[in-house]
Short mmCIF file of C-alpha atoms in Angstrom, two decimals:
data_model
loop_
_atom_site.label_atom_id
_atom_site.label_comp_id
_atom_site.label_asym_id
_atom_site.label_seq_id
_atom_site.Cartn_x
_atom_site.Cartn_y
_atom_site.Cartn_z
CA UNK A 317 -20.17 30.52 66.42
CA UNK A 318 -17.20 28.26 67.07
CA UNK A 319 -14.68 31.07 66.54
CA UNK A 320 -16.44 33.10 69.25
CA UNK A 321 -16.67 30.13 71.59
CA UNK A 322 -14.59 30.31 74.72
CA UNK A 323 -14.93 26.84 76.21
CA UNK A 324 -12.58 23.98 75.39
CA UNK A 325 -15.18 21.95 73.47
CA UNK A 326 -15.83 24.83 71.04
CA UNK A 327 -12.12 25.37 70.46
CA UNK A 328 -11.57 21.67 69.72
CA UNK A 329 -14.53 21.62 67.33
CA UNK A 330 -13.15 24.69 65.56
CA UNK A 331 -9.81 22.98 64.98
CA UNK A 332 -11.59 19.85 63.74
CA UNK A 333 -13.71 21.90 61.34
CA UNK A 334 -10.62 23.64 59.97
CA UNK A 335 -8.91 20.27 59.66
CA UNK A 336 -11.75 18.84 57.58
CA UNK A 337 -11.88 21.88 55.31
CA UNK A 338 -8.11 21.81 54.85
CA UNK A 339 -8.15 18.15 53.85
CA UNK A 340 -10.91 18.90 51.33
CA UNK A 341 -8.69 21.63 49.83
CA UNK A 342 -5.64 19.31 49.98
CA UNK A 343 -3.88 21.76 52.28
CA UNK A 344 -2.49 18.92 54.35
CA UNK A 345 0.21 20.85 56.16
CA UNK A 346 -2.34 23.29 57.58
CA UNK A 347 -4.57 20.37 58.56
CA UNK A 348 -1.61 18.84 60.40
CA UNK A 349 -1.08 22.09 62.31
CA UNK A 350 -4.74 22.19 63.32
CA UNK A 351 -4.72 18.67 64.72
CA UNK A 352 -1.53 19.33 66.66
CA UNK A 353 -3.10 22.51 68.09
CA UNK A 354 -6.22 20.62 69.14
CA UNK A 355 -4.10 17.94 70.84
CA UNK A 356 -2.13 20.61 72.67
CA UNK A 357 -5.38 22.02 74.07
CA UNK A 358 -6.01 18.59 75.58
CA UNK A 359 -2.55 18.44 77.13
CA UNK A 360 -0.95 16.33 74.38
CA UNK A 361 2.09 18.08 72.97
CA UNK A 362 4.42 15.88 70.89
CA UNK A 363 8.08 16.86 70.53
CA UNK A 364 9.30 18.79 67.51
CA UNK A 365 9.37 16.72 64.33
CA UNK A 366 13.17 16.66 64.23
CA UNK A 367 13.24 14.98 67.66
CA UNK A 368 10.44 12.49 67.05
CA UNK A 369 12.47 9.59 65.66
CA UNK A 370 14.53 9.09 68.83
CA UNK A 371 11.48 9.62 71.02
CA UNK A 372 9.45 7.03 69.11
CA UNK A 373 12.25 4.45 69.30
CA UNK A 374 12.49 4.95 73.05
CA UNK A 375 8.72 4.61 73.50
CA UNK A 376 8.66 1.44 71.38
CA UNK A 377 11.30 -0.12 73.65
CA UNK A 378 9.15 0.64 76.70
CA UNK A 379 5.98 -0.58 74.99
CA UNK A 380 7.70 -3.81 73.96
CA UNK A 381 8.57 -4.55 77.58
CA UNK A 382 5.04 -3.77 78.74
CA UNK A 383 3.28 -5.79 76.05
CA UNK A 384 5.66 -8.74 76.30
CA UNK A 385 4.50 -9.24 79.89
CA UNK A 386 0.84 -9.38 78.82
CA UNK A 387 -0.87 -12.52 77.56
CA UNK A 388 -3.17 -12.35 74.55
CA UNK A 389 -6.29 -12.89 76.62
CA UNK A 390 -5.59 -9.78 78.71
CA UNK A 391 -5.09 -7.68 75.56
CA UNK A 392 -8.30 -9.10 74.09
CA UNK A 393 -10.31 -8.34 77.23
CA UNK A 394 -9.37 -4.78 78.23
CA UNK A 395 -11.41 -2.69 80.60
CA UNK A 396 -13.53 0.02 78.96
CA UNK A 397 -12.27 3.59 79.03
CA UNK A 398 -14.96 5.93 80.40
CA UNK A 399 -12.95 9.16 80.36
CA UNK A 400 -14.32 11.56 77.74
CA UNK A 401 -11.06 13.50 77.41
CA UNK A 402 -9.12 10.30 76.67
CA UNK A 403 -11.66 9.36 73.98
CA UNK A 404 -11.29 12.81 72.41
CA UNK A 405 -7.50 12.46 72.42
CA UNK A 406 -7.75 9.08 70.68
CA UNK A 407 -9.97 10.56 67.95
CA UNK A 408 -7.48 13.35 67.34
CA UNK A 409 -4.53 10.95 67.32
CA UNK A 410 -6.32 8.88 64.66
CA UNK A 411 -6.78 12.08 62.67
CA UNK A 412 -3.07 12.80 63.13
CA UNK A 413 -2.17 9.39 61.66
CA UNK A 414 -4.46 9.98 58.69
CA UNK A 415 -3.11 13.46 57.97
CA UNK A 416 0.50 12.40 58.55
CA UNK A 417 0.09 9.81 55.80
CA UNK A 418 -1.24 12.52 53.49
CA UNK A 419 1.70 14.77 54.40
CA UNK A 420 4.09 11.82 54.19
CA UNK A 421 5.29 12.65 57.69
CA UNK A 422 6.40 9.25 58.96
CA UNK A 423 7.61 10.75 62.23
CA UNK A 424 4.22 12.12 63.30
CA UNK A 425 2.45 8.98 62.12
CA UNK A 426 4.63 6.79 64.31
CA UNK A 427 4.48 9.22 67.24
CA UNK A 428 0.66 9.19 67.14
CA UNK A 429 0.63 5.38 66.93
CA UNK A 430 2.86 4.75 69.93
CA UNK A 431 0.93 7.32 71.97
CA UNK A 432 -2.33 5.54 71.13
CA UNK A 433 -0.81 2.23 72.19
CA UNK A 434 0.29 3.72 75.50
CA UNK A 435 -3.23 5.00 76.10
CA UNK A 436 -4.71 1.59 75.24
CA UNK A 437 -2.48 -0.14 77.79
CA UNK A 438 -3.16 2.46 80.49
CA UNK A 439 -6.83 3.33 79.91
CA UNK A 440 -8.35 0.28 78.20
CA UNK A 441 -10.78 -0.06 75.32
CA UNK A 442 -11.88 2.83 73.11
CA UNK A 443 -13.31 2.77 69.58
CA UNK A 444 -9.75 3.17 68.27
CA UNK A 445 -8.36 0.14 70.12
CA UNK A 446 -8.04 -2.12 67.07
CA UNK A 447 -6.64 0.76 65.00
CA UNK A 448 -3.87 1.29 67.54
CA UNK A 449 -2.79 -2.35 67.42
CA UNK A 450 -2.97 -2.49 63.61
CA UNK A 451 -0.74 0.55 63.10
CA UNK A 452 1.63 -0.50 65.87
CA UNK A 453 1.91 -4.00 64.38
CA UNK A 454 2.69 -2.42 61.00
CA UNK A 455 5.49 -0.34 62.54
CA UNK A 456 7.01 -3.44 64.16
CA UNK A 457 6.81 -5.42 60.91
CA UNK A 458 8.47 -2.60 59.00
CA UNK A 459 11.30 -2.41 61.53
CA UNK A 460 11.62 -6.19 61.58
CA UNK A 461 12.12 -6.26 57.81
CA UNK A 462 14.68 -3.47 57.99
CA UNK A 463 16.70 -5.21 60.74
CA UNK A 464 15.98 -8.87 59.89
CA UNK A 465 14.66 -9.32 63.44
CA UNK A 466 12.46 -12.42 63.57
CA UNK A 467 11.30 -11.82 67.15
CA UNK A 468 10.14 -8.32 66.25
CA UNK A 469 8.24 -9.74 63.27
CA UNK A 470 6.51 -12.28 65.51
CA UNK A 471 5.47 -9.52 67.90
CA UNK A 472 4.23 -7.40 65.01
CA UNK A 473 2.13 -10.32 63.79
CA UNK A 474 0.74 -10.84 67.30
CA UNK A 475 -0.30 -7.19 67.46
CA UNK A 476 -1.99 -7.59 64.08
CA UNK A 477 -3.90 -10.62 65.32
CA UNK A 478 -5.14 -8.66 68.34
CA UNK A 479 -6.35 -5.93 65.99
CA UNK A 480 -8.09 -8.45 63.73
CA UNK A 481 -9.94 -10.05 66.63
CA UNK A 482 -10.97 -6.73 68.21
CA UNK A 483 -11.97 -4.92 65.00
CA UNK A 484 -15.64 -4.54 64.15
CA UNK A 485 -15.91 -4.66 60.39
CA UNK A 486 -18.75 -2.16 60.04
CA UNK A 487 -17.52 0.34 62.61
CA UNK A 488 -15.90 3.65 61.70
CA UNK A 489 -12.41 2.42 62.58
CA UNK A 490 -12.71 -1.37 62.37
CA UNK A 491 -12.70 -1.82 58.60
CA UNK A 492 -9.57 0.26 58.08
CA UNK A 493 -7.86 -1.53 60.96
CA UNK A 494 -8.41 -4.81 59.13
CA UNK A 495 -7.16 -3.31 55.87
CA UNK A 496 -3.97 -2.16 57.61
CA UNK A 497 -3.55 -5.66 59.06
CA UNK A 498 -3.80 -7.33 55.65
CA UNK A 499 -1.73 -4.75 53.79
CA UNK A 500 1.25 -4.85 56.13
CA UNK A 501 1.02 -7.92 58.34
CA UNK A 502 -1.21 -10.92 57.58
CA UNK A 503 0.67 -12.18 54.50
CA UNK A 504 3.71 -12.82 56.67
CA UNK A 505 2.10 -16.10 57.74
CA UNK A 506 -1.11 -16.45 55.71
CA UNK A 507 -1.57 -17.08 52.03
CA UNK A 508 -2.92 -14.21 49.95
CA UNK A 509 -5.82 -16.36 48.77
CA UNK A 510 -6.97 -17.01 52.33
CA UNK A 511 -7.38 -13.29 53.09
CA UNK A 512 -8.78 -12.10 49.75
CA UNK A 513 -12.41 -12.68 50.76
CA UNK A 514 -12.07 -10.61 53.91
CA UNK A 515 -10.55 -7.72 51.96
CA UNK A 516 -13.61 -7.73 49.70
CA UNK A 517 -15.81 -7.69 52.82
CA UNK A 518 -13.89 -4.65 54.09
CA UNK A 519 -14.39 -2.87 50.76
CA UNK A 520 -18.14 -3.62 50.73
CA UNK A 521 -18.58 -2.46 54.33
CA UNK A 522 -16.73 0.80 53.61
CA UNK A 523 -18.81 1.29 50.48
CA UNK A 524 -22.09 0.85 52.38
CA UNK A 525 -21.00 3.16 55.20
CA UNK A 526 -19.72 5.85 52.83
CA UNK A 527 -16.12 5.63 54.08
CA UNK A 528 -14.69 6.86 50.78
CA UNK A 529 -11.54 8.21 52.41
CA UNK A 530 -10.27 4.70 53.23
CA UNK A 531 -11.64 2.84 50.18
CA UNK A 532 -8.59 3.63 47.96
CA UNK A 533 -6.26 1.96 50.45
CA UNK A 534 -8.49 -1.13 50.60
CA UNK A 535 -8.86 -1.42 46.83
CA UNK A 536 -5.09 -1.11 46.39
CA UNK A 537 -4.61 -3.91 48.92
CA UNK A 538 -7.20 -6.01 47.08
CA UNK A 539 -5.37 -5.58 43.75
CA UNK A 540 -2.10 -6.82 45.27
CA UNK A 541 -3.80 -9.81 46.90
CA UNK A 542 -5.71 -10.73 43.74
CA UNK A 543 -2.54 -10.74 41.65
CA UNK A 544 -0.54 -12.69 44.20
CA UNK A 545 -3.25 -15.27 44.95
CA UNK A 546 -3.54 -16.43 41.32
CA UNK A 547 -7.15 -15.59 40.47
CA UNK A 548 -8.32 -15.07 36.91
CA UNK A 549 -6.97 -11.82 35.48
CA UNK A 550 -10.19 -11.11 33.58
CA UNK A 551 -12.10 -10.97 36.85
CA UNK A 552 -9.52 -8.56 38.25
CA UNK A 553 -9.88 -6.48 35.07
CA UNK A 554 -13.64 -6.24 35.65
CA UNK A 555 -13.13 -5.22 39.27
CA UNK A 556 -10.56 -2.60 38.31
CA UNK A 557 -13.06 -1.04 35.92
CA UNK A 558 -15.50 -0.86 38.82
CA UNK A 559 -12.89 0.77 41.06
CA UNK A 560 -11.95 3.22 38.31
CA UNK A 561 -15.57 4.35 37.99
CA UNK A 562 -15.81 4.75 41.76
CA UNK A 563 -12.66 6.90 41.86
CA UNK A 564 -14.01 9.14 39.12
CA UNK A 565 -17.52 9.45 40.61
CA UNK A 566 -16.22 10.49 44.02
CA UNK A 567 -13.07 12.30 42.83
CA UNK A 568 -10.80 10.27 45.09
CA UNK A 569 -7.11 10.97 45.51
CA UNK A 570 -4.35 8.70 44.23
CA UNK A 571 -6.26 7.53 41.16
CA UNK A 572 -3.02 5.93 39.99
CA UNK A 573 -3.52 3.09 42.50
CA UNK A 574 -6.26 1.84 40.17
CA UNK A 575 -5.13 3.17 36.79
CA UNK A 576 -1.64 1.63 36.80
CA UNK A 577 -2.76 -1.90 37.79
CA UNK A 578 -5.61 -1.61 35.26
CA UNK A 579 -3.16 -0.95 32.42
CA UNK A 580 -0.83 -3.64 33.79
CA UNK A 581 -3.60 -6.25 33.64
CA UNK A 582 -4.63 -5.12 30.14
CA UNK A 583 -1.04 -5.61 29.04
CA UNK A 584 -0.99 -9.15 30.43
CA UNK A 585 -4.29 -9.95 28.72
CA UNK A 586 -2.77 -8.96 25.38
CA UNK A 587 -5.05 -5.97 24.84
CA UNK A 588 -2.20 -3.51 24.26
CA UNK A 589 0.65 -3.36 21.77
CA UNK A 590 3.51 -2.99 24.27
CA UNK A 591 3.51 -4.84 27.63
CA UNK A 592 6.09 -2.42 29.05
CA UNK A 593 4.02 0.74 28.55
CA UNK A 594 1.78 1.60 31.52
CA UNK A 595 0.97 5.17 30.49
CA UNK A 596 0.21 6.64 27.07
CA UNK A 597 0.94 4.87 23.79
CA UNK A 598 4.73 4.89 23.67
CA UNK A 599 7.78 4.63 25.93
CA UNK A 600 8.35 8.34 25.27
CA UNK A 601 4.85 9.18 26.59
CA UNK A 602 5.53 7.08 29.67
CA UNK A 603 8.94 8.62 30.37
CA UNK A 604 7.48 12.12 30.05
CA UNK A 605 4.75 11.19 32.53
CA UNK A 606 7.31 9.76 34.96
CA UNK A 607 9.26 13.04 34.80
CA UNK A 608 6.05 14.96 35.60
CA UNK A 609 5.25 12.71 38.56
CA UNK A 610 8.78 12.99 39.95
CA UNK A 611 8.66 16.79 39.75
CA UNK A 612 5.24 16.74 41.47
CA UNK A 613 6.60 14.56 44.28
CA UNK A 614 4.40 11.58 43.35
CA UNK A 615 7.14 9.13 44.28
CA UNK A 616 4.80 6.30 45.31
CA UNK A 617 3.21 6.28 41.85
CA UNK A 618 6.62 6.31 40.15
CA UNK A 619 7.86 3.41 42.27
CA UNK A 620 4.72 1.37 41.57
CA UNK A 621 5.17 1.97 37.85
CA UNK A 622 8.79 0.74 37.98
CA UNK A 623 7.71 -2.22 40.10
CA UNK A 624 5.00 -3.32 37.62
CA UNK A 625 7.34 -2.86 34.67
CA UNK A 626 9.84 -5.02 36.58
CA UNK A 627 7.29 -7.85 36.76
CA UNK A 628 6.73 -7.72 33.02
CA UNK A 629 10.41 -7.38 32.19
CA UNK A 630 11.13 -10.65 34.05
CA UNK A 631 8.09 -12.39 32.56
CA UNK A 632 8.94 -11.33 29.00
CA UNK A 633 12.71 -11.96 29.41
CA UNK A 634 14.02 -8.42 29.17
CA UNK A 635 17.04 -8.46 31.54
CA UNK A 636 18.23 -4.96 30.63
CA UNK A 637 14.85 -3.46 31.59
CA UNK A 638 14.79 -5.57 34.78
CA UNK A 639 18.16 -4.16 35.80
CA UNK A 640 17.02 -0.61 35.06
CA UNK A 641 13.86 -0.98 37.14
CA UNK A 642 15.76 -2.43 40.10
CA UNK A 643 18.26 0.43 39.97
CA UNK A 644 15.44 3.00 39.88
CA UNK A 645 13.69 1.38 42.85
CA UNK A 646 16.95 1.37 44.81
CA UNK A 647 17.50 5.01 43.90
CA UNK A 648 14.00 5.73 45.22
CA UNK A 649 14.95 4.02 48.50
CA UNK A 650 12.18 1.45 48.20
CA UNK A 651 12.72 -2.19 49.08
CA UNK A 652 11.49 -4.69 46.50
CA UNK A 653 9.47 -7.47 48.16
CA UNK A 654 11.24 -10.44 46.55
CA UNK A 655 8.75 -12.91 48.05
CA UNK A 656 5.84 -11.02 46.52
CA UNK A 657 7.74 -10.82 43.21
CA UNK A 658 8.30 -14.57 43.21
CA UNK A 659 4.66 -15.26 44.06
CA UNK A 660 3.34 -12.97 41.37
CA UNK A 661 5.68 -14.28 38.67
CA UNK A 662 4.60 -17.84 39.44
CA UNK A 663 0.97 -16.79 39.13
CA UNK A 664 1.54 -14.95 35.86
CA UNK A 665 3.49 -17.88 34.44
CA UNK A 666 0.62 -20.26 35.19
CA UNK A 667 -1.91 -17.85 33.72
CA UNK A 668 -0.06 -16.88 30.55
CA UNK A 669 1.18 -20.35 29.62
CA UNK A 670 -1.77 -22.49 30.68
CA UNK A 671 -3.90 -23.68 27.77
CA UNK A 672 -6.89 -23.66 30.11
CA UNK A 673 -6.67 -19.91 30.68
CA UNK A 674 -5.53 -18.73 27.27
CA UNK A 675 -8.20 -17.83 24.74
CA UNK A 676 -8.08 -16.74 21.16
CA UNK A 677 -9.83 -13.55 20.18
CA UNK A 678 -9.73 -11.64 23.45
CA UNK A 679 -10.21 -11.95 27.16
CA UNK A 680 -12.67 -14.10 29.01
CA UNK A 681 -15.41 -12.15 30.74
CA UNK A 682 -16.56 -13.40 34.10
CA UNK A 683 -20.20 -12.66 34.80
CA UNK A 684 -22.18 -12.65 38.02
CA UNK A 685 -19.56 -10.83 40.06
CA UNK A 686 -21.61 -7.85 41.16
CA UNK A 687 -24.96 -6.89 42.54
CA UNK A 688 -26.40 -3.35 42.66
CA UNK A 689 -25.78 -1.21 45.72
CA UNK A 690 -28.08 1.41 47.17
CA UNK A 691 -25.37 3.98 46.45
CA UNK A 692 -25.49 3.49 42.66
CA UNK A 693 -22.07 1.88 42.81
CA UNK A 694 -21.42 -1.85 42.89
CA UNK A 695 -20.65 -4.36 45.59
CA UNK A 696 -18.14 -7.13 45.00
CA UNK A 697 -19.35 -10.64 45.75
#
């Protein structure tokens, strides 16, 4: 029916249907093409990918001038956008961000973000308002870290705060906006412990609403915050088992975001024979798996593995392994967050060498953490 449709609405719906099917089949490049085609039908045609970087930088400069002139209260009280076409464009731009992340196309992700911000400033509030500010704040924070620009970091944090205040936790876009804020922005000024509870609330809201696409990102953020905030590792181990079951039940992508931290925590709890092995039973098994992941282009998983091994190599006084992991992360063009490393090592030191936390004969189980959910999975409380 949609393929035979001649009006604009039918053509847009056809592209959206093809996009959804393509994502389900993991044909992300085709999904990206469909979203771009739908946007073009609505008069939104981004430049070619090779030209996007310069275009985005120019737009960010203009946005910075516009936003700098606006007080927080004006950004927190925008007029409501009533134009249906603009709302449709915002939905498609959100889809473009999502698919760009799957395709690892940073250029299109940033181009969609700055376009959404421009629309927010010109047209006012839409359902994607908080999402726009969250992603834009993340871009500014990333650029601030790369250039050591404190003013840019402050502005990125301000954008994140706007997103946090405007986001509705149980809405389609609100929960993920908050997850983006905490993953990239909030820890710049807030302690990890302070935000951990809200991340659990985001996870529970996404679980209840069936937003399984964004749950992996939230759970990965939770794992980082739990480690860095110094909570009991046995509780994290229990939660990771819950996440692992959820990933398997719903066949989610990027299962490594749960599996690698799960093995890492088991190593720290003394449940494995070698604290430096995160996959298989031996270093040889692990190295073979790393080779497979590199050939498959799973660079994020490889970098996380090196990063976790780096933590353990410092904790267990293995300077040669520490040096190797740092070199591999530099080769992969990833920046090690030294502040996060310092925080986590302090936490692990307190846990591993505190007589209060150490137990003979196995790990300490923490009960009463969960209550049943209507979706046969488990909520975190």
